[in-house]
Amino acid sequence: MTDALRPVSLPPGQPKPIIHEVSPENLEYPTVSMNGWMTPTSRLFRRNHFAYPTIDAQAWRLTVDGEVAAGRTLRLADLQAMPQTSAWMTLVCSGNKRSLFEPPAEGTPWRSGAAGNAEWGGVLLRDLLRLTGPSPEAVEVLFTGADRGTFKETGEEVHFARSLPLAAALDGGALLALTMNGEPLPPEHGGPCRLVVPRWYGMASVKWLARIGLLSRPFRGPFQTRDYVYLPAPGAYDRETPVTLQKVDSVVTHPAPDRRFKPGRVTLRGVAWGGGSPLAAVEVSLDGGATWAEAELAGPGAPAAWRLWQFVTPSLPPGSHQAMVRATNADGDVQPPAAPWNAKGYGNNAMPRVRFVVALLSSEALLP
Ligand SMILES: Nc1nc2c(c(=O)[nH]1)N[C@H]1C(S)=C(S)[C@@H](COP(=O)(O)O)O[C@H]1N2
Ligand SMILES: [Mo]
């Protein structure tokens, strides 16, 4: 990786996390720290429904059962002995930018920092599934995490568990990740073994895998049918659509809001991803969306990873300016000015906007 792709270092002690909840731990980092292609492990958001499970890697076992020719129980060493692969994949929480919905939606009030890009290493899920041989009845693969607790809406005691259609599990490049950014997967992010599903919102990437079950009918657990569904109105479970692939989206990492600049050109920077298909373009508007100009893209074009973008404005007159940013993917999906409101606040991929000031005086202290 060239230095340009590494995150710029920040002052010591920075960045401070934005803590939404201490236990279960839910935190993100300010977007100014998302300023490189790679998200360092220490700067990736953490999203948990339950308290962290305690797992001894030596004693850890992964059971594969259900609609399979031959069920198996694997140790960490068994997975490590299988062919290893790695891929850069952008993890995005479907609740990212929930706090920007108007009117407010129910749930953890994520700002724009519940996204990050890391190199995940481990065993392709399809290699493991081939080993066990799905039976012809299998339609879905259920992933159960070791963490458990009460699902508040229904009062049920459950593990965090989510399913994928069998086809998505077999051909989507989903990974049983044992490493993250070249280090053993840390416990906070699902160690010793988690699923990482490229292009899907984060809820599909089940941490602390304990069991993989092949099912002959669709899974109806609460993290499948109550949470992670787009609801047009609170409780409208008869009109829900499941949250699946990420939507095309972008983040402004620079400037921080309300920064002041001397008259002249201003450089705007950020990251963007295509979601369901690769990123095609990032555009910037300085006139409220009337005209758009294309930003430069940089960084490797890894199929399920974000890219860096940069835009140098024309010389700007003194005053307050607002930049709007919109990304487009290869399917032609474009970020909307406002995302469709839904009761649980998922999939907010609205165009980011950033305000900044161009001022004649170079000393900030003299400005009102
Ligand atoms: N077992 C388990 N897996 C889980 C979760 C969880 O609470 N428990 N949260 C999911 C959600 S909603 C997201 S966005 C990602 C967050 O991954 P991270 O905490 O490593 O950033 O993990 C997913 N996998
Ligand atoms: Mo999430």
XYZ file of N, CA and C in Angstrom, residues 7 12 14 18 23 45 52 55 58 109 111 118 139 151 156 162 210 218 231 261 280 292 305 307 314 358-359 365:
84
model
N -4.086 6.224 6.309
C -4.731 7.359 6.950
C -3.687 8.363 7.437
N -1.803 13.411 18.846
C -1.817 12.342 19.845
C -3.128 12.323 20.628
N -5.892 11.502 19.503
C -7.011 11.695 18.587
C -7.151 10.463 17.709
N -16.922 8.650 19.478
C -18.245 9.146 19.863
C -18.945 7.922 20.450
N -22.185 -0.373 27.379
C -22.410 -1.814 27.331
C -23.871 -2.104 26.973
N -15.638 1.579 13.692
C -16.813 1.636 14.574
C -17.062 0.252 15.182
N -20.151 -8.299 25.174
C -19.162 -9.133 24.478
C -19.138 -10.536 25.073
N -14.523 -15.660 24.700
C -14.216 -16.852 23.904
C -12.738 -17.193 24.030
N -8.617 -21.453 21.936
C -8.241 -22.871 21.960
C -9.473 -23.765 22.080
N -28.295 6.494 17.608
C -28.191 7.683 16.734
C -26.834 7.823 16.044
N -23.972 8.839 13.626
C -23.706 9.947 12.708
C -23.194 9.323 11.409
N -11.397 -2.448 5.640
C -10.296 -3.229 6.220
C -9.967 -4.403 5.315
N -32.061 -24.024 1.533
C -32.358 -22.761 0.836
C -31.642 -21.567 1.464
N -34.033 -9.720 23.296
C -34.466 -8.867 22.184
C -35.606 -8.012 22.728
N -37.812 -11.903 23.901
C -37.198 -13.238 23.707
C -35.726 -13.223 24.103
N -28.387 -14.457 11.996
C -28.873 -13.939 10.721
C -28.642 -14.992 9.640
N -20.539 -19.235 16.044
C -20.583 -20.447 16.861
C -21.159 -21.605 16.054
N -36.985 -20.363 5.107
C -36.398 -19.083 5.529
C -36.418 -18.882 7.047
N -39.265 -0.353 7.361
C -40.676 -0.260 7.756
C -41.206 1.117 7.375
N -11.028 29.106 5.391
C -9.937 29.067 4.409
C -9.647 30.470 3.898
N -18.924 4.245 -9.577
C -18.631 4.737 -10.930
C -18.090 6.170 -10.881
N -22.868 20.241 -11.313
C -22.021 19.237 -10.659
C -20.721 19.094 -11.436
N -14.684 -2.629 -1.860
C -14.065 -1.660 -0.948
C -14.370 -0.235 -1.401
N -13.524 3.817 -2.224
C -12.428 4.515 -2.885
C -12.295 5.889 -2.250
N -12.818 25.631 -7.827
C -12.258 26.827 -8.460
C -11.953 27.849 -7.348
N -14.836 30.954 3.503
C -13.648 31.562 2.898
C -13.599 32.990 3.426
N -12.472 33.351 4.057
C -12.393 34.648 4.724
C -11.124 35.367 4.311
N -8.577 34.455 14.859
C -8.908 35.155 16.095
C -9.593 36.495 15.808
